[in-house]
Coordinates of C-alpha atoms in Angstrom, one line a residue:
X494 CA 70.9 48.1 51.9
X495 CA 73.2 47.7 55.0
X496 CA 76.7 46.6 54.8
X497 CA 78.0 44.1 57.5
X498 CA 81.5 43.3 58.7
X499 CA 82.7 40.0 60.0
X500 CA 85.1 40.6 63.1
X501 CA 86.7 38.2 65.5
X502 CA 85.4 38.1 69.0
X503 CA 88.9 39.0 70.3
X504 CA 89.1 42.1 68.1
X505 CA 85.6 43.2 68.9
X506 CA 86.3 42.8 72.7
X507 CA 89.3 45.2 72.3
X508 CA 87.1 47.7 70.6
X509 CA 84.4 47.3 73.3
X510 CA 87.0 47.7 76.1
X511 CA 88.2 50.9 74.3
X512 CA 84.7 52.2 74.2
X513 CA 84.1 51.5 77.8
X514 CA 86.9 54.0 78.7
X515 CA 84.5 56.6 77.4
X516 CA 81.8 55.3 79.7
X517 CA 84.1 55.4 82.7
X518 CA 85.6 58.8 81.9
X519 CA 82.8 60.8 80.2
X520 CA 79.5 59.4 81.5
X521 CA 77.0 60.7 82.3
X522 CA 77.9 64.1 80.7
X523 CA 78.6 62.7 77.2
X524 CA 76.5 59.7 76.8
X525 CA 74.4 58.3 73.8
X526 CA 71.5 56.0 74.8
X527 CA 71.6 54.2 71.5
X528 CA 75.3 53.5 71.9
X529 CA 74.9 52.4 75.4
X530 CA 72.2 50.0 74.5
X531 CA 74.4 48.6 71.7
X532 CA 77.4 48.2 74.1
X533 CA 75.2 46.4 76.6
X534 CA 73.8 44.0 73.9
X535 CA 77.2 43.3 72.5
X536 CA 78.8 42.5 75.9
X537 CA 75.7 40.3 76.8
X538 CA 75.6 38.5 73.5
X539 CA 79.3 37.9 73.4
X540 CA 79.3 36.7 77.1
X541 CA 82.2 39.1 78.0
X542 CA 83.3 39.6 81.6
X543 CA 82.8 43.4 81.1
X544 CA 80.2 45.7 82.5
X545 CA 79.0 49.2 81.7
X546 CA 79.6 51.4 84.8
X547 CA 75.9 52.4 84.8
X548 CA 75.0 48.8 85.9
X549 CA 76.4 49.6 89.2
X550 CA 74.3 52.8 89.4
X551 CA 71.0 51.3 88.1
X552 CA 71.4 47.8 89.2
X553 CA 71.3 46.4 85.6
X554 CA 70.6 47.6 82.1
X555 CA 67.2 46.7 80.4
X556 CA 64.1 48.4 79.2
X557 CA 62.3 47.3 82.4
X558 CA 65.0 49.0 84.7
X559 CA 64.7 52.3 82.8
X560 CA 60.9 52.2 82.8
X561 CA 61.1 51.6 86.6
X562 CA 63.5 54.6 86.8
X563 CA 60.8 56.8 85.1
X564 CA 58.1 55.5 87.2
X565 CA 60.0 56.1 90.5
X566 CA 60.8 59.8 89.4
X567 CA 57.1 60.3 88.4
X568 CA 55.9 58.7 91.7
X569 CA 58.2 60.9 93.9
X570 CA 57.4 64.1 92.0
X571 CA 53.8 63.5 91.4
X572 CA 53.7 64.2 87.6
X573 CA 54.7 62.7 84.3
X574 CA 58.4 62.8 83.4
X575 CA 57.9 65.1 80.4
X576 CA 56.4 67.7 82.8
X577 CA 59.3 67.3 85.3
X578 CA 61.9 67.8 82.6
X579 CA 60.1 70.9 81.2
X580 CA 59.8 72.3 84.8
X581 CA 63.6 71.7 85.3
X582 CA 64.4 73.4 82.0
X583 CA 62.2 76.5 82.9
X584 CA 62.7 76.7 86.7
X585 CA 66.2 75.2 87.0
X586 CA 67.4 72.9 89.7
X587 CA 67.1 73.7 93.5
X588 CA 68.8 70.5 94.9
X589 CA 71.3 67.9 93.8
X590 CA 68.4 65.4 93.6
X591 CA 66.7 67.6 91.0
X592 CA 69.9 67.4 88.8
X593 CA 70.1 63.6 89.4
X594 CA 66.4 63.1 88.5
X595 CA 66.8 65.3 85.3
X596 CA 69.9 63.4 84.1
X597 CA 68.5 59.9 85.0
X598 CA 65.1 60.9 83.8
X599 CA 66.3 62.2 80.3
X600 CA 68.6 59.2 79.8
X601 CA 65.8 56.7 80.9
X602 CA 63.4 58.2 78.3
X603 CA 66.1 58.0 75.6
X604 CA 66.9 54.3 76.4
X605 CA 63.3 53.3 76.5
X606 CA 62.9 55.0 73.0
X607 CA 65.9 53.2 71.6
X608 CA 64.4 49.9 72.8
X609 CA 61.0 50.7 71.1
X610 CA 63.0 51.6 68.0
X611 CA 64.8 48.1 68.1
X612 CA 61.5 46.3 68.5
X613 CA 59.8 47.9 65.7
X614 CA 62.8 47.8 63.3
X615 CA 63.2 44.9 61.1
X616 CA 66.9 45.8 60.4
X617 CA 69.5 43.2 61.7
X618 CA 71.7 45.0 64.3
X619 CA 74.3 42.3 64.7
X620 CA 74.6 38.5 64.7
X621 CA 77.0 36.4 66.6
X622 CA 78.2 33.6 64.4
X623 CA 80.1 30.8 66.0
X624 CA 81.8 29.4 62.9
X625 CA 85.6 29.6 62.5
X626 CA 86.7 31.4 59.4

């Protein structure tokens, strides 16, 4: 059984702003797809005037966008992303674009996997309640 915590929007916004400093300072070298999805969902559901920095890079943050990133990499390279990643791991990178495709491809796969997990899970992640306590 999960435990839930009731927190004010103002306090949660402070926590989210604090977490976003990690995004701006450490991303993409230290990012976690599940946390990124959660941050994006919280910002969107709470209607905050905040954005993840990757929104500027990717043009948004959704399962479709990350599926499109995977398709683009696969189309340009002529094989499935799993094979591309495996090749990079064994053969290394020759160009900056190789590194970019590897980083974006791995992250896109992880994000898509998180969205799949969310869809199949019956567990409540969070709920916005508009009542005053």
